[in-house]
């Protein structure tokens, strides 16, 4: 039984329940994690590109990196400062809003402003650089994406930012320097 990002295994006709990861010891594979990855890919595939802030790969596109981000997160800011290196390596970065703390989080209003901007990429860059003066009010219909991103992130087990998902659903928690991240994402 799947409950969000958690799995419960029912035994003996439902008499017993086991919560946790099921691991195939012969093959050394975490079967529950494989299910989580499939569910994450299915969940994020429900989003149109128009719902996101996308920094496309330069040159030959090799893969996509989905990033749950918050403008107030210092490590998200650091990752964003290196985004051009990811793009040059053929990685398209798709940003999902994830305001730590939900609507009470420090980046919530700024994320709403980013999603209401005509040029979301520039607005994201400005917000990550703590330059908020040129951002519009976050009161447009597209700002609802900030709440949707937060709920989606929670449903797939995101608990902090930056949270990165490779195209196969594998989660990378936290910031990695671009040199390490490129190798990890392209493998």
Short mmCIF file of C-alpha atoms in Angstrom, two decimals:
data_model
loop_
_atom_site.label_atom_id
_atom_site.label_comp_id
_atom_site.label_asym_id
_atom_site.label_seq_id
_atom_site.Cartn_x
_atom_site.Cartn_y
_atom_site.Cartn_z
CA UNK A 1 0.00 0.00 0.00
CA UNK A 2 1.39 3.39 -0.94
CA UNK A 3 0.77 6.36 1.35
CA UNK A 4 2.47 9.35 -0.24
CA UNK A 5 6.16 8.49 -0.26
CA UNK A 6 5.83 5.70 2.30
CA UNK A 7 5.06 2.07 1.56
CA UNK A 8 3.32 -0.43 3.80
CA UNK A 9 3.49 -4.13 3.11
CA UNK A 10 0.48 -6.18 4.21
CA UNK A 11 1.12 -9.75 5.27
CA UNK A 12 -1.14 -12.73 5.92
CA UNK A 13 -4.22 -11.22 4.34
CA UNK A 14 -3.83 -7.87 6.08
CA UNK A 15 -3.32 -9.25 9.56
CA UNK A 16 0.15 -7.68 9.74
CA UNK A 17 1.59 -4.50 8.32
CA UNK A 18 5.26 -3.76 7.80
CA UNK A 19 6.44 -0.22 7.18
CA UNK A 20 9.84 0.31 5.63
CA UNK A 21 11.92 -0.65 2.64
CA UNK A 22 11.80 -4.06 1.00
CA UNK A 23 15.27 -5.11 -0.11
CA UNK A 24 16.18 -7.99 -2.40
CA UNK A 25 19.26 -9.29 -0.60
CA UNK A 26 20.30 -11.59 -3.44
CA UNK A 27 20.49 -8.74 -5.93
CA UNK A 28 21.24 -5.98 -3.43
CA UNK A 29 18.37 -3.85 -4.71
CA UNK A 30 16.00 -1.70 -2.70
CA UNK A 31 12.66 -2.55 -4.30
CA UNK A 32 10.80 0.11 -2.35
CA UNK A 33 13.17 2.82 -3.58
CA UNK A 34 12.57 1.65 -7.14
CA UNK A 35 8.83 2.10 -6.56
CA UNK A 36 9.41 5.57 -5.09
CA UNK A 37 11.39 6.56 -8.17
CA UNK A 38 8.68 5.38 -10.55
CA UNK A 39 6.03 7.24 -8.53
CA UNK A 40 8.15 10.42 -8.50
CA UNK A 41 8.64 10.32 -12.28
CA UNK A 42 4.91 9.79 -12.80
CA UNK A 43 4.06 12.64 -10.45
CA UNK A 44 6.39 15.23 -11.94
CA UNK A 45 5.41 14.23 -15.49
CA UNK A 46 1.96 15.68 -14.73
CA UNK A 47 3.48 19.17 -14.99
CA UNK A 48 3.62 21.06 -18.27
CA UNK A 49 6.76 22.96 -19.11
CA UNK A 50 4.63 26.13 -18.89
CA UNK A 51 4.13 25.38 -15.17
CA UNK A 52 7.88 25.48 -14.45
CA UNK A 53 10.94 27.67 -14.73
CA UNK A 54 13.20 25.94 -17.22
CA UNK A 55 16.84 26.58 -18.02
CA UNK A 56 17.43 24.51 -21.18
CA UNK A 57 20.59 22.62 -21.98
CA UNK A 58 23.00 24.31 -24.34
CA UNK A 59 24.20 22.29 -27.28
CA UNK A 60 23.16 18.67 -27.35
CA UNK A 61 20.61 17.98 -24.57
CA UNK A 62 21.66 14.93 -22.56
CA UNK A 63 19.27 14.79 -19.63
CA UNK A 64 16.86 16.68 -17.39
CA UNK A 65 17.39 17.58 -13.77
CA UNK A 66 14.27 18.48 -11.79
CA UNK A 67 15.00 20.80 -8.88
CA UNK A 68 12.68 21.66 -6.01
CA UNK A 69 13.90 25.09 -4.98
CA UNK A 70 13.32 28.00 -2.66
CA UNK A 71 14.64 31.49 -3.36
CA UNK A 72 15.55 31.97 0.33
CA UNK A 73 17.71 28.83 0.49
CA UNK A 74 21.43 29.64 0.41
CA UNK A 75 22.36 26.31 -1.14
CA UNK A 76 19.67 26.80 -3.81
CA UNK A 77 21.26 30.17 -4.55
CA UNK A 78 24.68 28.51 -4.81
CA UNK A 79 23.32 25.85 -7.16
CA UNK A 80 21.66 28.51 -9.29
CA UNK A 81 24.94 30.44 -9.55
CA UNK A 82 26.37 27.33 -11.26
CA UNK A 83 23.41 26.62 -13.53
CA UNK A 84 25.27 27.74 -16.64
CA UNK A 85 27.81 24.94 -16.04
CA UNK A 86 24.96 22.40 -15.95
CA UNK A 87 23.46 23.81 -19.14
CA UNK A 88 26.85 23.67 -20.90
CA UNK A 89 27.10 19.99 -19.89
CA UNK A 90 23.81 19.28 -21.70
CA UNK A 91 21.58 19.28 -18.62
CA UNK A 92 18.19 20.97 -18.74
CA UNK A 93 17.20 22.25 -15.31
CA UNK A 94 13.49 22.34 -14.51
CA UNK A 95 12.63 24.29 -11.36
CA UNK A 96 9.67 23.36 -9.20
CA UNK A 97 8.77 25.84 -6.44
CA UNK A 98 9.16 24.46 -2.94
CA UNK A 99 8.79 27.13 -0.29
CA UNK A 100 10.30 25.65 2.85
CA UNK A 101 7.64 26.03 5.49
CA UNK A 102 4.84 26.28 2.93
CA UNK A 103 2.89 29.53 2.80
CA UNK A 104 4.61 30.65 6.01
CA UNK A 105 8.08 30.05 4.60
CA UNK A 106 10.53 32.87 3.97
CA UNK A 107 10.63 32.36 0.20
CA UNK A 108 6.91 31.86 -0.40
CA UNK A 109 6.02 35.38 -1.56
CA UNK A 110 9.14 35.70 -3.67
CA UNK A 111 8.42 32.40 -5.41
CA UNK A 112 4.90 33.64 -6.14
CA UNK A 113 6.43 36.78 -7.67
CA UNK A 114 8.77 34.69 -9.81
CA UNK A 115 5.87 32.67 -11.17
CA UNK A 116 3.95 35.88 -11.96
CA UNK A 117 6.86 37.38 -13.93
CA UNK A 118 6.82 37.67 -17.69
CA UNK A 119 10.42 36.43 -17.78
CA UNK A 120 10.50 33.74 -15.11
CA UNK A 121 14.11 32.81 -15.80
CA UNK A 122 15.32 36.35 -15.17
CA UNK A 123 12.99 36.68 -12.17
CA UNK A 124 14.35 33.44 -10.72
CA UNK A 125 17.91 34.67 -11.18
CA UNK A 126 17.05 38.00 -9.59
CA UNK A 127 15.30 36.35 -6.63
CA UNK A 128 18.19 33.92 -6.10
CA UNK A 129 20.49 36.96 -6.02
CA UNK A 130 18.18 38.61 -3.46
CA UNK A 131 17.21 41.35 -5.95
CA UNK A 132 13.47 41.64 -5.35
CA UNK A 133 12.77 45.24 -6.38
CA UNK A 134 11.88 44.43 -10.00
CA UNK A 135 9.62 41.49 -9.19
CA UNK A 136 5.88 41.86 -9.68
CA UNK A 137 3.35 41.22 -6.93
CA UNK A 138 2.66 37.50 -6.58
CA UNK A 139 -1.08 37.77 -7.10
CA UNK A 140 -1.59 36.20 -10.52
CA UNK A 141 -3.19 32.84 -11.40
CA UNK A 142 0.23 31.27 -12.11
CA UNK A 143 1.23 31.86 -8.47
CA UNK A 144 -0.96 28.88 -7.52
CA UNK A 145 1.92 26.78 -8.84
CA UNK A 146 3.88 27.62 -5.67
CA UNK A 147 1.34 25.79 -3.52
CA UNK A 148 1.07 22.97 -6.05
CA UNK A 149 4.86 22.57 -6.12
CA UNK A 150 5.01 22.40 -2.33
CA UNK A 151 2.27 19.76 -2.11
CA UNK A 152 3.85 17.75 -4.91
CA UNK A 153 7.25 17.89 -3.26
CA UNK A 154 5.79 16.68 0.02
CA UNK A 155 3.99 13.82 -1.73
CA UNK A 156 7.23 12.48 -3.21
CA UNK A 157 9.27 12.88 -0.04
CA UNK A 158 10.93 16.26 -0.47
CA UNK A 159 11.77 17.69 2.94
CA UNK A 160 14.30 20.40 2.14
CA UNK A 161 15.95 22.33 -0.64
CA UNK A 162 17.57 22.02 -2.99
CA UNK A 163 16.10 18.62 -3.74
CA UNK A 164 17.08 17.23 -7.10
CA UNK A 165 15.49 14.44 -9.08
CA UNK A 166 17.26 12.80 -11.96
CA UNK A 167 15.14 11.82 -14.96
CA UNK A 168 14.86 8.25 -13.57
CA UNK A 169 13.40 9.55 -10.29
CA UNK A 170 16.58 9.09 -8.26
CA UNK A 171 16.72 11.75 -5.57
CA UNK A 172 19.82 13.77 -4.81
CA UNK A 173 19.46 15.54 -1.48
CA UNK A 174 21.12 18.89 -1.04
CA UNK A 175 23.70 20.92 -2.86
CA UNK A 176 26.60 19.39 -4.78
CA UNK A 177 29.32 21.42 -6.50
CA UNK A 178 28.61 21.47 -10.23
CA UNK A 179 31.64 19.27 -11.04
CA UNK A 180 30.28 16.45 -8.84
CA UNK A 181 26.67 17.07 -9.81
CA UNK A 182 27.34 16.84 -13.54
CA UNK A 183 29.03 13.46 -13.09
CA UNK A 184 26.24 12.19 -10.84
CA UNK A 185 23.43 13.35 -13.12
CA UNK A 186 24.97 12.05 -16.35
CA UNK A 187 25.86 8.58 -15.03
#
